[in-house]
PDB file of C-alpha atoms in Angstrom:
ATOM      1  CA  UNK A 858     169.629  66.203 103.457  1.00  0.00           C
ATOM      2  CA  UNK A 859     166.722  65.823 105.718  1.00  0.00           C
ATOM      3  CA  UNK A 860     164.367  64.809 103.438  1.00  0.00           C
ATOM      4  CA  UNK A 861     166.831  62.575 101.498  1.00  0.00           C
ATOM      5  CA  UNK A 862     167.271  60.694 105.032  1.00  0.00           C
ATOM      6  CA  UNK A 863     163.473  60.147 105.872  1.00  0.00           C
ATOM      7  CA  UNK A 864     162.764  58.804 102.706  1.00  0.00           C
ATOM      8  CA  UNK A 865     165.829  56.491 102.561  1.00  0.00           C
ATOM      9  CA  UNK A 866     164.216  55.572 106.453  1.00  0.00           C
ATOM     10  CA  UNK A 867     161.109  55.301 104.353  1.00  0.00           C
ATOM     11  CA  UNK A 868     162.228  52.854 102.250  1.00  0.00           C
ATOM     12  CA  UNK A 869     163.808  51.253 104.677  1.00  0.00           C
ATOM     13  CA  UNK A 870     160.558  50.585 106.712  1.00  0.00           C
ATOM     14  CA  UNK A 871     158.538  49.183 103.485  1.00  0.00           C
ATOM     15  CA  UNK A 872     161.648  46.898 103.023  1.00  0.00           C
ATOM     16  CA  UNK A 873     161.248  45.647 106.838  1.00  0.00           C
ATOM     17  CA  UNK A 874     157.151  45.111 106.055  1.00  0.00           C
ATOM     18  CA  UNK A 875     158.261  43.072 103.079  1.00  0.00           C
ATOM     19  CA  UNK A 876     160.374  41.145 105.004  1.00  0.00           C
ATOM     20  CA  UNK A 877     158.475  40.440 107.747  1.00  0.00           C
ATOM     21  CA  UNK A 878     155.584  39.602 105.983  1.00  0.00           C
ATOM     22  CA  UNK A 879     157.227  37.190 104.229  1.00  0.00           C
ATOM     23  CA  UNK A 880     158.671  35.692 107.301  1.00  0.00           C
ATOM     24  CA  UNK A 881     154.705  34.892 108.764  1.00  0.00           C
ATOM     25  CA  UNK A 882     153.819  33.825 105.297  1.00  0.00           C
ATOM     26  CA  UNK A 883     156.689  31.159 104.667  1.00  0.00           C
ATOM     27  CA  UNK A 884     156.295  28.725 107.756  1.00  0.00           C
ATOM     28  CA  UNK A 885     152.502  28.876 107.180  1.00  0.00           C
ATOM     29  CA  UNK A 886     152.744  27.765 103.393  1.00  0.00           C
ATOM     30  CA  UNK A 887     155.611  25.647 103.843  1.00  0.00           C
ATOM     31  CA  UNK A 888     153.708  23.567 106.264  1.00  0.00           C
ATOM     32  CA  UNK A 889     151.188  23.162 103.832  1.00  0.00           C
ATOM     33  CA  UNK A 890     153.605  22.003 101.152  1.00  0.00           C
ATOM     34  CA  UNK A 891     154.322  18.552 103.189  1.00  0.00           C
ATOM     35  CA  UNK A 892     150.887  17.155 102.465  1.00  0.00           C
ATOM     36  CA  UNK A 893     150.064  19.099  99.047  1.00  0.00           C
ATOM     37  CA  UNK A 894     150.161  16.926  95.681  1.00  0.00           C
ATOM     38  CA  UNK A 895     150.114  17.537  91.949  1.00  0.00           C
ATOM     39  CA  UNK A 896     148.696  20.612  91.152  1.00  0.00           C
ATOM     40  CA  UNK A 897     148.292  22.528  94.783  1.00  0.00           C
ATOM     41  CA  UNK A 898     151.572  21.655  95.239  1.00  0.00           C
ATOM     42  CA  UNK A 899     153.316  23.504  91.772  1.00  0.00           C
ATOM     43  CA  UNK A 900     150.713  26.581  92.965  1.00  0.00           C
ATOM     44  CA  UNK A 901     152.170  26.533  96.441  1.00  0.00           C
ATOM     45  CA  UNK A 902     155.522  26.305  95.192  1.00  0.00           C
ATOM     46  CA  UNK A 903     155.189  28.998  92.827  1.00  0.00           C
ATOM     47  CA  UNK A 904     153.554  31.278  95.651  1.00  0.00           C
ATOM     48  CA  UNK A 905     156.637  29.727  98.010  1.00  0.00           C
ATOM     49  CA  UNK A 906     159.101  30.990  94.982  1.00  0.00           C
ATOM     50  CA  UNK A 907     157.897  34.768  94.368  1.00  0.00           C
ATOM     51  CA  UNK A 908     157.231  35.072  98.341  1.00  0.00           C
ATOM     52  CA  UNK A 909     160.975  34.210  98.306  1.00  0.00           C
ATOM     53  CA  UNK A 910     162.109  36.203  95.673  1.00  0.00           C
ATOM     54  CA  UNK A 911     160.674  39.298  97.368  1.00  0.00           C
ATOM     55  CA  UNK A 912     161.881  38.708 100.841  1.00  0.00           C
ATOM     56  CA  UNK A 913     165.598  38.470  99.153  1.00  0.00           C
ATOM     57  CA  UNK A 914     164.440  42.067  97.759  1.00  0.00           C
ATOM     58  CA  UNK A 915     163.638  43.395 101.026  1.00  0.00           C
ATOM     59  CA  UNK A 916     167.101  42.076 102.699  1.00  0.00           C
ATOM     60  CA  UNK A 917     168.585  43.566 100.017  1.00  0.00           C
ATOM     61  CA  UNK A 918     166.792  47.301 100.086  1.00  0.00           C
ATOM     62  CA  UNK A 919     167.103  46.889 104.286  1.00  0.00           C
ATOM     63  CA  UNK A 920     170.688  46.203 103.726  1.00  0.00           C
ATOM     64  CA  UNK A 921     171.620  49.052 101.415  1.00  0.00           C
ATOM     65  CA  UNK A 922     169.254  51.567 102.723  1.00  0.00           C
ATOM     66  CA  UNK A 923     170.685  50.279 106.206  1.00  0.00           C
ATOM     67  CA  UNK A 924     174.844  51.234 105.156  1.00  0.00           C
ATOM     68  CA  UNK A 925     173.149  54.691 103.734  1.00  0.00           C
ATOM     69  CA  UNK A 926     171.313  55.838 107.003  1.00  0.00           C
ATOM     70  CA  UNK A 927     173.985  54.526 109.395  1.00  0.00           C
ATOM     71  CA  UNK A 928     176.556  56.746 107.266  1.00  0.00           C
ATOM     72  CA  UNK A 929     174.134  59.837 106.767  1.00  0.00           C
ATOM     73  CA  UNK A 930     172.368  59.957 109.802  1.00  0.00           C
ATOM     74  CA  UNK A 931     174.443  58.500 111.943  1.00  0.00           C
ATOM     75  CA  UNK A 932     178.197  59.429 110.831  1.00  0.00           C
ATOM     76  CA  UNK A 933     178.859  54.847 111.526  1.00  0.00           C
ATOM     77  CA  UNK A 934     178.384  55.651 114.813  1.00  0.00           C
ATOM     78  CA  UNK A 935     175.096  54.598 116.733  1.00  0.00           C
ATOM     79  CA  UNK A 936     174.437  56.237 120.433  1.00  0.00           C
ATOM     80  CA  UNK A 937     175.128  52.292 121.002  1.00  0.00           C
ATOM     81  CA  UNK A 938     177.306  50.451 118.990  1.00  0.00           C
ATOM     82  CA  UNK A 939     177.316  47.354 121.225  1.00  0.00           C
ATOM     83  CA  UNK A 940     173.617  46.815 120.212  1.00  0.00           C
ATOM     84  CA  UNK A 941     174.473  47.934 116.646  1.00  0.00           C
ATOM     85  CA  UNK A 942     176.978  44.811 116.813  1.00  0.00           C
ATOM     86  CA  UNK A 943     174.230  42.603 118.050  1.00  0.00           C
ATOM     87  CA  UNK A 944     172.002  44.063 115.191  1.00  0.00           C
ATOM     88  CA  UNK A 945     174.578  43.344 112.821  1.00  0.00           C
ATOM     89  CA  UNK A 946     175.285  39.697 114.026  1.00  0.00           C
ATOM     90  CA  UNK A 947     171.734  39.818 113.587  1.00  0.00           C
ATOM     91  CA  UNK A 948     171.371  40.449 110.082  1.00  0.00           C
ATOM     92  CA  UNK A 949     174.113  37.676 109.221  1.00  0.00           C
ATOM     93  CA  UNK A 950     171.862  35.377 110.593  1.00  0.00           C
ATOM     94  CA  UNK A 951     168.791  36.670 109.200  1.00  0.00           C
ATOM     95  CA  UNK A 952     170.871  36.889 105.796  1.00  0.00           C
ATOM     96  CA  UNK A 953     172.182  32.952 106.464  1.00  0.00           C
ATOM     97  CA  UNK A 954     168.751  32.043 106.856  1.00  0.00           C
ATOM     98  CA  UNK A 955     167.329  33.322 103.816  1.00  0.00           C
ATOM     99  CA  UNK A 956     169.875  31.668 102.061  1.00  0.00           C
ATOM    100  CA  UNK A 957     169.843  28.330 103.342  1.00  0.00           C
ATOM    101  CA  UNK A 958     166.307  28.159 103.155  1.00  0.00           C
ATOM    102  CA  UNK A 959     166.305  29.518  98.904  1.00  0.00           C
ATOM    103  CA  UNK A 960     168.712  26.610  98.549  1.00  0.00           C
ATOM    104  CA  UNK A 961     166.780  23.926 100.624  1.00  0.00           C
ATOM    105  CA  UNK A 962     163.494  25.585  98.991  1.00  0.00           C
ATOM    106  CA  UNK A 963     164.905  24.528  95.107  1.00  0.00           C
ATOM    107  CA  UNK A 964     165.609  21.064  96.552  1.00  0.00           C
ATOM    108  CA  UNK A 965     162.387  20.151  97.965  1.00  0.00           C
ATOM    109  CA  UNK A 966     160.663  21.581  94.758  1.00  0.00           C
ATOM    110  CA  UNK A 967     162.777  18.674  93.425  1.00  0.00           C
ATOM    111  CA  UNK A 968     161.611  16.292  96.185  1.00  0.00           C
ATOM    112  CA  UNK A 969     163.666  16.046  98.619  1.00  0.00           C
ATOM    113  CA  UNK A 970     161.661  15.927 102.036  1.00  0.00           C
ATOM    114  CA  UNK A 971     164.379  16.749 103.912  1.00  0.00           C
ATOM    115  CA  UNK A 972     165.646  19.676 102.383  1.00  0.00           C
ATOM    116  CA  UNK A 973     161.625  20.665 102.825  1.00  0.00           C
ATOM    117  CA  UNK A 974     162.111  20.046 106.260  1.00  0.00           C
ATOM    118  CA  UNK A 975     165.354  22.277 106.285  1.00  0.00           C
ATOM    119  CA  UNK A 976     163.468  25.268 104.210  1.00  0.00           C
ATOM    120  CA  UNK A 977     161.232  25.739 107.284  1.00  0.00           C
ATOM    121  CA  UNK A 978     163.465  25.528 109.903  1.00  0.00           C
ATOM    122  CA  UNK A 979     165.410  28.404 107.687  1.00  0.00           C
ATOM    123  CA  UNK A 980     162.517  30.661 107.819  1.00  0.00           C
ATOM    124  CA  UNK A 981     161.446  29.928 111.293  1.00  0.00           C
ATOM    125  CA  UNK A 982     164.854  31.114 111.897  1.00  0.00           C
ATOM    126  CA  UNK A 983     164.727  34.385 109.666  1.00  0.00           C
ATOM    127  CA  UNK A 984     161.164  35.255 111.264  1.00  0.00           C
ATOM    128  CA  UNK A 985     162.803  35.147 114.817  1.00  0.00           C
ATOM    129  CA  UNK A 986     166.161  36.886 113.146  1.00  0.00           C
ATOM    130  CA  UNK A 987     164.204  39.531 112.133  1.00  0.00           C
ATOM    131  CA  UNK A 988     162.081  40.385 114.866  1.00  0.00           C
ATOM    132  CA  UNK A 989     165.185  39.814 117.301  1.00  0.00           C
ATOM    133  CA  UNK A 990     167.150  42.565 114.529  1.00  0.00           C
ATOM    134  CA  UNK A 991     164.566  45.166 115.433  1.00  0.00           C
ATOM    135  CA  UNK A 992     164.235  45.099 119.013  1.00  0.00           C
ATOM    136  CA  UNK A 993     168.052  45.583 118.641  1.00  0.00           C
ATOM    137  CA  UNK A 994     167.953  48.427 116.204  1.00  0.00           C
ATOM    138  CA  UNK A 995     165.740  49.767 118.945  1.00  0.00           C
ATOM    139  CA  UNK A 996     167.949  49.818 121.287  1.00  0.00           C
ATOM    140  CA  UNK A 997     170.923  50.556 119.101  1.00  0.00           C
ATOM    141  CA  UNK A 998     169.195  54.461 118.050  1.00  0.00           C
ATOM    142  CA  UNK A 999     166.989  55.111 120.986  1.00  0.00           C
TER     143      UNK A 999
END
């Protein structure tokens, strides 16, 4: 069971990198998109799109592998469940980001400035989600 926890933990870890990665990346490219045209714009776009579709990979692994170490290491019980409850709140955010921004990101590939505008608020948000969702984890299981 050991080994079927630290890899799961494992997982979990490359999921967070992917995440978090993509959470640097986004607000960086996005800004760029404002002032791109034509045919920078469709590459950023496209880069915008598969950074995207990854980072909705990662929530997803950190989610799953997340219910699967909380129940096999932890028996749903962390050594402090009211940070686990701030960790959760946590993820909802981070979650409601990531989809807010995916739907403002399809918009502004359509043109709408706003919804551009919206997109990288949405990320900012999921960046600071996500790093504020690990120092609570931290103190959640330590």
């Amino acid at each position: 069971m050991d080994i079927l926890v630290n890899l799961l933990f494992w997982v979990h870890l490359l999921a967070l990198v992917g995440g978090g990665a993509s959470s640097v990346a986004m607000p960086i490219i996005g800004g760029k998109l404002a002032t791109a045209e034509g045919p920078t714009r469709e590459a950023l776009f496209d880069i915008v799109t598969r950074i995207s579709r990854a980072a909705r990979g990662a929530l997803g692994g950190l989610i799953i592998t997340g219910i699967l170490l909380f129940w096999l290491k932890w028996d749903f019980s962390a050594p402090s469940m009211t940070w686990f409850g701030i960790k959760m709140a946590l993820v909802l955010v981070l979650l409601g980001a990531t989809i807010v921004g995916g739907i403002n990101l399809r918009k502004a590939h359509g043109g709408d400035a706003e919804a551009g505008r919206m997109a990288g608020i949405a990320g900012r948000v999921a960046g600071i989600a996500l790093a504020a969702t690990v120092l609570s984890a931290v103190f959640a299981f330590n």
